[in-house]
Coordinates of C-alpha atoms and ligand atoms in Angstrom, one line a residue:
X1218 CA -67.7 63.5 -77.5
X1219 CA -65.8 60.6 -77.3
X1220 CA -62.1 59.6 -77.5
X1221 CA -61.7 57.4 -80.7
X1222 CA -60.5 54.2 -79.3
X1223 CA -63.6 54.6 -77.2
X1224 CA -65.5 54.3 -80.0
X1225 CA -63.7 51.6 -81.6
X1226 CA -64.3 49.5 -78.9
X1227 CA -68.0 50.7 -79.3
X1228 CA -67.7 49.5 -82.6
X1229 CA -65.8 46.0 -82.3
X1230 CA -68.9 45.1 -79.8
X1231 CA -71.9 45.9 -82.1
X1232 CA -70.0 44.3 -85.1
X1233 CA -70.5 40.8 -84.7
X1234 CA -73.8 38.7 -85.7
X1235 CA -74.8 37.5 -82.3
X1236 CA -74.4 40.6 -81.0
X1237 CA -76.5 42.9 -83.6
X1238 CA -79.2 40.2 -83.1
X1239 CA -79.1 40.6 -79.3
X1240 CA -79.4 44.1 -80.3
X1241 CA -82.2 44.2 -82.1
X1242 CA -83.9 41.7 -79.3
X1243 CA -83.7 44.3 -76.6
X1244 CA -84.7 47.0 -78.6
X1245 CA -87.8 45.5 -77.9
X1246 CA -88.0 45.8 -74.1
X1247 CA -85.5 44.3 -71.1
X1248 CA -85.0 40.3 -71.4
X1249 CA -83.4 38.0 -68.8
X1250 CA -80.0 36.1 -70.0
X1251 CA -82.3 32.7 -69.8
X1252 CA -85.0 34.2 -72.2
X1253 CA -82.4 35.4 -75.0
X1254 CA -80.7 31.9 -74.5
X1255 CA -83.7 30.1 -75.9
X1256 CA -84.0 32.5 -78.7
X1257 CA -80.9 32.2 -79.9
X1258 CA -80.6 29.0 -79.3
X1259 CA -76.8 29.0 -78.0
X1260 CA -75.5 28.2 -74.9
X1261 CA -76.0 30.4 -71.5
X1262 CA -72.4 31.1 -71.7
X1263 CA -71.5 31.9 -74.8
X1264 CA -74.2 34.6 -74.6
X1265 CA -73.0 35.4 -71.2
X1266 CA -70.5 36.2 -72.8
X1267 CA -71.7 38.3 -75.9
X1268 CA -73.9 40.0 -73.2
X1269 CA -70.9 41.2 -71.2
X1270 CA -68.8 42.5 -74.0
X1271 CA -72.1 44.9 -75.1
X1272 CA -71.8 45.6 -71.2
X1273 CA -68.5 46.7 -71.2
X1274 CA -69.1 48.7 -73.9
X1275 CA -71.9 51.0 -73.1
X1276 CA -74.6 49.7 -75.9
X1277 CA -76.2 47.9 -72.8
X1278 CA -77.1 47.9 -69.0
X1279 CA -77.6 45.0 -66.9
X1280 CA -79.3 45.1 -64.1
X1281 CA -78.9 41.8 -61.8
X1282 CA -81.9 40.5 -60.0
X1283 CA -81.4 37.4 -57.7
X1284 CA -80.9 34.7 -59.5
X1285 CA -81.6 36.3 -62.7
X1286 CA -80.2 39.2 -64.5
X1287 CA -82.2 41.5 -67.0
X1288 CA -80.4 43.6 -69.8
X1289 CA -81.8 46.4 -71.9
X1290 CA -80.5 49.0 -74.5
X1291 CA -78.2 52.1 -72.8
X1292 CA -80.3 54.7 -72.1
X1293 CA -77.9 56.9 -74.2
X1294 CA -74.0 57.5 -74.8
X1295 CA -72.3 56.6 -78.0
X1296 CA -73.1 53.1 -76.8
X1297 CA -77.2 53.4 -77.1
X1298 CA -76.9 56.1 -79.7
X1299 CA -75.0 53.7 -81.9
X1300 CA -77.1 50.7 -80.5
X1301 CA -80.8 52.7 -81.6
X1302 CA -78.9 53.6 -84.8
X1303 CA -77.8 50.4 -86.1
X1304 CA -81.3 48.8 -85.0
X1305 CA -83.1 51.7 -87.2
X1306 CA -80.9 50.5 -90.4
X1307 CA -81.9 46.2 -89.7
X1308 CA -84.4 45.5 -92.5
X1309 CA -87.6 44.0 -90.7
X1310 CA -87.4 41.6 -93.7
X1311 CA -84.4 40.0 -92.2
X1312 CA -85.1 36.2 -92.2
X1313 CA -82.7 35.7 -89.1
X1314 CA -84.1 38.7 -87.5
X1315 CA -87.8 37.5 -87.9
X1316 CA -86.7 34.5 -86.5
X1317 CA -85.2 35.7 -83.2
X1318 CA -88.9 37.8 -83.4
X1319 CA -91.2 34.7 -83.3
X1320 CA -89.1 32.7 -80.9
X1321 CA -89.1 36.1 -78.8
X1322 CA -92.9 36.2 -79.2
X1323 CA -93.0 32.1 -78.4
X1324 CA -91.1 32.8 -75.5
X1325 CA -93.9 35.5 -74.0
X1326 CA -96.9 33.7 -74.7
X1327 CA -95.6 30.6 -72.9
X1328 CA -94.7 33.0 -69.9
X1329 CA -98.4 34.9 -70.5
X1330 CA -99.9 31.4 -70.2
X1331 CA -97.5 30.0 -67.2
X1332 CA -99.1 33.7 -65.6
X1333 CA -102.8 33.0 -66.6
X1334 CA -102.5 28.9 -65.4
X1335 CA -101.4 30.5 -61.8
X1336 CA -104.7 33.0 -61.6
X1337 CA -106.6 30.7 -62.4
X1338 CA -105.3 28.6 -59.7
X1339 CA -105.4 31.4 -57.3
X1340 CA -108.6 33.6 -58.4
X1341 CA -110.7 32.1 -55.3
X1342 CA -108.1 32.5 -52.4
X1343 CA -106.8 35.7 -54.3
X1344 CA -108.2 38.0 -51.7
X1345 CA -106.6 36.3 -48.7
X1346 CA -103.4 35.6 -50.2
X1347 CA -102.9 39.2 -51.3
X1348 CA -103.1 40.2 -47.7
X1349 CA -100.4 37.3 -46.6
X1350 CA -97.8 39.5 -48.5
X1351 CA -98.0 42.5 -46.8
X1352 CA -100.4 44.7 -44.6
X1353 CA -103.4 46.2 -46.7
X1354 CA -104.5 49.3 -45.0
X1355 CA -101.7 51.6 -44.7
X1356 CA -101.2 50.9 -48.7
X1357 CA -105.1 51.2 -49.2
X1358 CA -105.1 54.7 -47.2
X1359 CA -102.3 55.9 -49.2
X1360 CA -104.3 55.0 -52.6
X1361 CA -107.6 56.8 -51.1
X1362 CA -105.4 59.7 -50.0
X1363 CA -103.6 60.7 -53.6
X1364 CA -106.8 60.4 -54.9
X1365 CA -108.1 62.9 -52.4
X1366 CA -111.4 64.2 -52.8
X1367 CA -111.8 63.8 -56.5
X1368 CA -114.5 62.4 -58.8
X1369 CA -113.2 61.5 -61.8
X1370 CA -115.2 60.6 -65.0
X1371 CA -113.4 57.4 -65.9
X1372 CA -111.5 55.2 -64.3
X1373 CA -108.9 52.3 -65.5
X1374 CA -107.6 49.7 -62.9
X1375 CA -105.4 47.6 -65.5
X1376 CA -104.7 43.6 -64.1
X1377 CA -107.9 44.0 -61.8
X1378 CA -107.7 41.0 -60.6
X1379 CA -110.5 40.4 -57.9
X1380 CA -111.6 44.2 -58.2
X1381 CA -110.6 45.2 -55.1
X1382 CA -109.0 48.8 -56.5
X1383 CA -112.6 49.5 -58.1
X1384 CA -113.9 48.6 -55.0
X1385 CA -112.1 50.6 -52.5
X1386 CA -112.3 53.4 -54.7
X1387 CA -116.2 53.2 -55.9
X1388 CA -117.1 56.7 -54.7
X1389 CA -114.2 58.1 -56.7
X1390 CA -115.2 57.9 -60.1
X1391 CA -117.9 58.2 -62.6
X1392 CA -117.4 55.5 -64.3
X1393 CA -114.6 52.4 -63.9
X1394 CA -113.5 49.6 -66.3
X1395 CA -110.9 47.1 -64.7
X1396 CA -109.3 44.6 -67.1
X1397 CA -107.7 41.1 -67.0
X1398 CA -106.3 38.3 -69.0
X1399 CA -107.7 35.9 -66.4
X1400 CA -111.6 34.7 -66.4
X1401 CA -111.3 33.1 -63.3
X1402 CA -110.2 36.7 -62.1
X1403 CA -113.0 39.0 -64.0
X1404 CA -115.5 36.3 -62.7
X1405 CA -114.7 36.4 -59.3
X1406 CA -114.5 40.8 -59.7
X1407 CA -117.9 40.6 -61.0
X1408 CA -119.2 38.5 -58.3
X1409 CA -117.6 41.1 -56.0
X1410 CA -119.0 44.4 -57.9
X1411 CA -122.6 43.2 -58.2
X1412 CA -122.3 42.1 -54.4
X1413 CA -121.6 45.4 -53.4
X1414 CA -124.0 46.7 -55.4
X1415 CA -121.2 48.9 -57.6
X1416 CA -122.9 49.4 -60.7
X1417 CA -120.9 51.6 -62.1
X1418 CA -118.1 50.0 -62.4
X1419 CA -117.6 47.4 -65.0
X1420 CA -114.7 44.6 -65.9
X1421 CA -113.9 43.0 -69.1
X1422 CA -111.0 40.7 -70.3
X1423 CA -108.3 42.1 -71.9
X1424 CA -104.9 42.9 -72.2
X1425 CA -102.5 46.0 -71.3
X1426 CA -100.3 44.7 -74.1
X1427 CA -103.0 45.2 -76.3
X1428 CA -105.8 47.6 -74.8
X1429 CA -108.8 48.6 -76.3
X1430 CA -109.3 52.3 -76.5
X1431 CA -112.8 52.4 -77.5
X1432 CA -114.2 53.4 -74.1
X1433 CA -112.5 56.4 -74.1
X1434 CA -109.3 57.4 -72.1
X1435 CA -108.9 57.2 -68.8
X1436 CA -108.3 60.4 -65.9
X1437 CA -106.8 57.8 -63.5
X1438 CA -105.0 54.3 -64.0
X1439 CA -104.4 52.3 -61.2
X1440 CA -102.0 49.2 -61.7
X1441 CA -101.8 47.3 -58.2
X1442 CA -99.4 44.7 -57.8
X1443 CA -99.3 43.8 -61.7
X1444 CA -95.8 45.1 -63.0
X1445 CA -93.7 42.7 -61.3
X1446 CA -95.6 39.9 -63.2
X1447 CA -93.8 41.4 -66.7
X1448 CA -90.0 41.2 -67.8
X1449 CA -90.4 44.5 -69.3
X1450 CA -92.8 46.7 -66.9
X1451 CA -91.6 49.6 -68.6
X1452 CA -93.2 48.3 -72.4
X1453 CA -96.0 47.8 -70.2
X1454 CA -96.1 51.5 -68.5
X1455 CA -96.0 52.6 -71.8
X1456 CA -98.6 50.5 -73.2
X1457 CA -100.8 51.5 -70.2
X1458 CA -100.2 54.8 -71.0
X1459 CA -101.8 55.0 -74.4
X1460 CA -105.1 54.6 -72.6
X1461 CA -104.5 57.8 -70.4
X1462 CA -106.1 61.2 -71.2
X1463 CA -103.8 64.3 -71.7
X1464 CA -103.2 65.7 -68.0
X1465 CA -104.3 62.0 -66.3
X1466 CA -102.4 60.4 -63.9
X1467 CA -101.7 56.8 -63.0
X1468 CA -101.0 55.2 -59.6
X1469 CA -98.8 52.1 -59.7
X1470 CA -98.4 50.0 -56.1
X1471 CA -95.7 47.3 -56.6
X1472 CA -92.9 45.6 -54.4
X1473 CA -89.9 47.6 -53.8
X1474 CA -86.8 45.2 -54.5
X1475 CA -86.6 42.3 -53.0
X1476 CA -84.5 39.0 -52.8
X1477 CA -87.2 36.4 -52.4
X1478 CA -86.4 33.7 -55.1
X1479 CA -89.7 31.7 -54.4
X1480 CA -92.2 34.4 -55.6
X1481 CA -90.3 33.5 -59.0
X1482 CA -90.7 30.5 -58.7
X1483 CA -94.0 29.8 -57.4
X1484 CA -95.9 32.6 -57.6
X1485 CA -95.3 33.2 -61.4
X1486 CA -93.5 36.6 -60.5
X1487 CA -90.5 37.9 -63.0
X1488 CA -89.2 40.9 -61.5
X1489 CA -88.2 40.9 -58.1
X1490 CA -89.3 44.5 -56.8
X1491 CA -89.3 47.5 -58.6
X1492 CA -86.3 50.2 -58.0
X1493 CA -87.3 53.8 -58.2
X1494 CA -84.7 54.5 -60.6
X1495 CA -86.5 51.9 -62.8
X1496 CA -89.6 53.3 -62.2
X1497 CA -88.9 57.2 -63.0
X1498 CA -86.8 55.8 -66.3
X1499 CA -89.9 54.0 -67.6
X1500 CA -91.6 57.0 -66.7
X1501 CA -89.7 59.2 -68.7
X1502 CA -89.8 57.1 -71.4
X1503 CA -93.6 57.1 -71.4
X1504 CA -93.9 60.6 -71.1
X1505 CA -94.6 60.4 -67.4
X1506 CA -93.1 61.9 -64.2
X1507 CA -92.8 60.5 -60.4
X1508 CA -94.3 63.2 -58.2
X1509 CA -94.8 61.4 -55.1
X1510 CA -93.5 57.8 -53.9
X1511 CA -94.6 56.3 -50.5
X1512 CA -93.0 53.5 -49.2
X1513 CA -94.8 50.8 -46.5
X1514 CA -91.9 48.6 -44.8
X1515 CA -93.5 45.4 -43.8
X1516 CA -95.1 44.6 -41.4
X1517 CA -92.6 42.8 -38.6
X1518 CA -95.2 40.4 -37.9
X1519 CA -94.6 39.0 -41.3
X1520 CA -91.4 36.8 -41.3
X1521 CA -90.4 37.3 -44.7
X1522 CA -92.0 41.1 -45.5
X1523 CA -91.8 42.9 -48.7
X1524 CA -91.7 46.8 -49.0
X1525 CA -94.8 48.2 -51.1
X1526 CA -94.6 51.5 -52.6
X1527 CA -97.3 53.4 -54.7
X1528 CA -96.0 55.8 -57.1
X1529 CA -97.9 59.1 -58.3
X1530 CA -97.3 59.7 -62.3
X1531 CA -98.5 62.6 -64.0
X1532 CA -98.5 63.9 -67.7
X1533 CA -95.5 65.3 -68.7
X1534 CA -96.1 66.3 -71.6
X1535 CA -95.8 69.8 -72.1
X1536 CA -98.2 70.6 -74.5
X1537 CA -101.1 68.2 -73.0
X1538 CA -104.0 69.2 -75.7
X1539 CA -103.5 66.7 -77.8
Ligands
LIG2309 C1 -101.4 40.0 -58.5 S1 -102.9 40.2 -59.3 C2 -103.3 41.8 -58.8 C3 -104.8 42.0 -58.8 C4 -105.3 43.3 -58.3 N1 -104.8 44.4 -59.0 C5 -105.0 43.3 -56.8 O1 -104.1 44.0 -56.4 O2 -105.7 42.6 -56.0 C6 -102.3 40.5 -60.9 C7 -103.4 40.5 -62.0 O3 -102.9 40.9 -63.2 C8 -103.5 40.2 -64.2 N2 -102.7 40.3 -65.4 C9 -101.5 39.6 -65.7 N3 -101.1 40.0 -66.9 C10 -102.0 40.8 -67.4 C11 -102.1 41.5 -68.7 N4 -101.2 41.4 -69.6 N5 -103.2 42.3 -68.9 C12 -104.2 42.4 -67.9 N6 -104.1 41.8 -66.7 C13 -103.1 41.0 -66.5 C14 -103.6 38.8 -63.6 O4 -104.6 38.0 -64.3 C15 -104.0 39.1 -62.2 O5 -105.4 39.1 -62.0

């Protein structure tokens, strides 16, 4: 319960146009102040502003990240309640609303295709650049050793990149797809797979936004260094998770958070490091629990090292027959 001038001032912050459309915006995952600039079209400080009075107010968090600063709906609290509530009532026939919705959607494909132009550029040094960021092998041991000694019938490594997850597993599975958005990428993996003489393994291009179910559902996910590449990894977690099968589990190996500006801006990345916090929210929110994180410090031969850490998600659905 709340005290009522609480709630007024709950109130004052959602009632304003700008406001209810920022609103509605981040119902549909966290955005960075410069995204919901261009969709709205106003300047960065007058939505600064609105941004900071939704703040204040608990129908928002903000969560500052180097340069840039990402803000998504309260988790809860009269603020979120209120926030999920008056989102529920906006009529998806809104003309301004669908609006703000196509400039949103404008604004991800151009950072989808600002992602794709960098693998492309990258797919043929992606195996030795991937090892300039941090040491391989302690991270790669960890992978093999929460697998354990476990076959599983199928498979997913989502953003498989070079397939070097399908490789290093290969005697863990039955069966393996690994999917990408980049050709350069699935070429390169299928190079690799038929090299090595892994025919059970296959990779196709595609899309965690948008995954195709068709091959069944997965035991085991793996998503290695992908996440960080979204503004929302949590939509993304969950979007993964529709392809895993009641009881499965999902390994996901990203950057713990980090301050380096320069993976932003020239290695296409958008979130600087996961938190853990962040992780076992989106987790929750997907019907997923952390139960086990590992954490690799780099390597103090690299100057500028980043902290890896693979977490360990499991079902948590109670009822997992479904
Ligand atoms: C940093 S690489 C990691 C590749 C591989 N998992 C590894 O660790 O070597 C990220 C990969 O994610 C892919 N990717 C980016 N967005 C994607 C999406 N929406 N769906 C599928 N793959 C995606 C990129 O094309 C790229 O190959």
């Amino acid at each position: 319960m709340s005290a009522a001038a609480d709630l007024v001032e709950v109130l004052r912050a959602a009632g304003e146009i700008t406001r209810l459309r920022l609103l509605a915006l981040l119902a549909d995952g966290e955005q960075s102040v410069k995204d919901l600039t261009e969709i709205l079209g106003q300047s960065q400080p007058r939505v600064s502003r609105h941004l900071k009075l939704l703040a204040d107010a608990g129908l928002i968090h903000r969560n500052a990240e180097g340069a840039w600063a990402y803000y998504g709906l309260a988790a809860g609290g009269a603020g979120g309640d209120l926030a999920r509530w008056l989102i529920g009532r906006l009529s998806v026939d809104d003309p301004e609303h669908q609006r703000d919705l196509e400039r949103l959607k404008a604004v991800r494909d151009a950072q989808v295709g600002q992602a794709a132009a960098y693998f492309a550029k990258v797919a043929e040094s992606w195996d030795l650049l991937r090892s300039l960021h941090v040491s391989e092998d302690a991270v790669e041991a960890a992978i093999l050793a929460a697998v354990g000694t476990r076959k599983v019938d199928l498979l997913v490594d989502l953003g498989t990149g070079t397939g070097r997850m399908l490789e290093l597993l290969a005697g863990h599975y039955k069966r393996a797809i690994g999917i990408d958005t980049s050709r350069e990428m699935i070429a390169i993996a299928r190079a690799k797979l038929a090299s090595a003489a892994i025919g059970h393994a296959q990779v196709r291009l595609g899309d965690i936004a948008d995954l195709d179910l068709s091959a069944g559902r997965a035991d085991l996910i793996i998503i290695h260094q992908v996440l960080h590449y979204f503004d929302d990894p949590g939509r993304m977690l969950s979007m993964a998770r529709r392809a895993l099968k009641p009881g499965g589990e999902m390994l996901i190996v990203d950057f713990a958070p980090h301050g380096l500006e320069f993976l932003r801006t020239h290695h296409a990345h958008r979130r600087l490091g996961l938190a853990d916090t962040q992780m076992a929210g989106w987790a929750r929110a997907a019907d997923l629990s952390v139960a086990d994180l590992k954490s690799f410090p780099p390597d103090s031969s690299i100057a500028e090292g980043l902290t890896v850490c693979l977490w360990r998600l499991v079902d948590a659905r109670k009822d997992q027959t479904q």
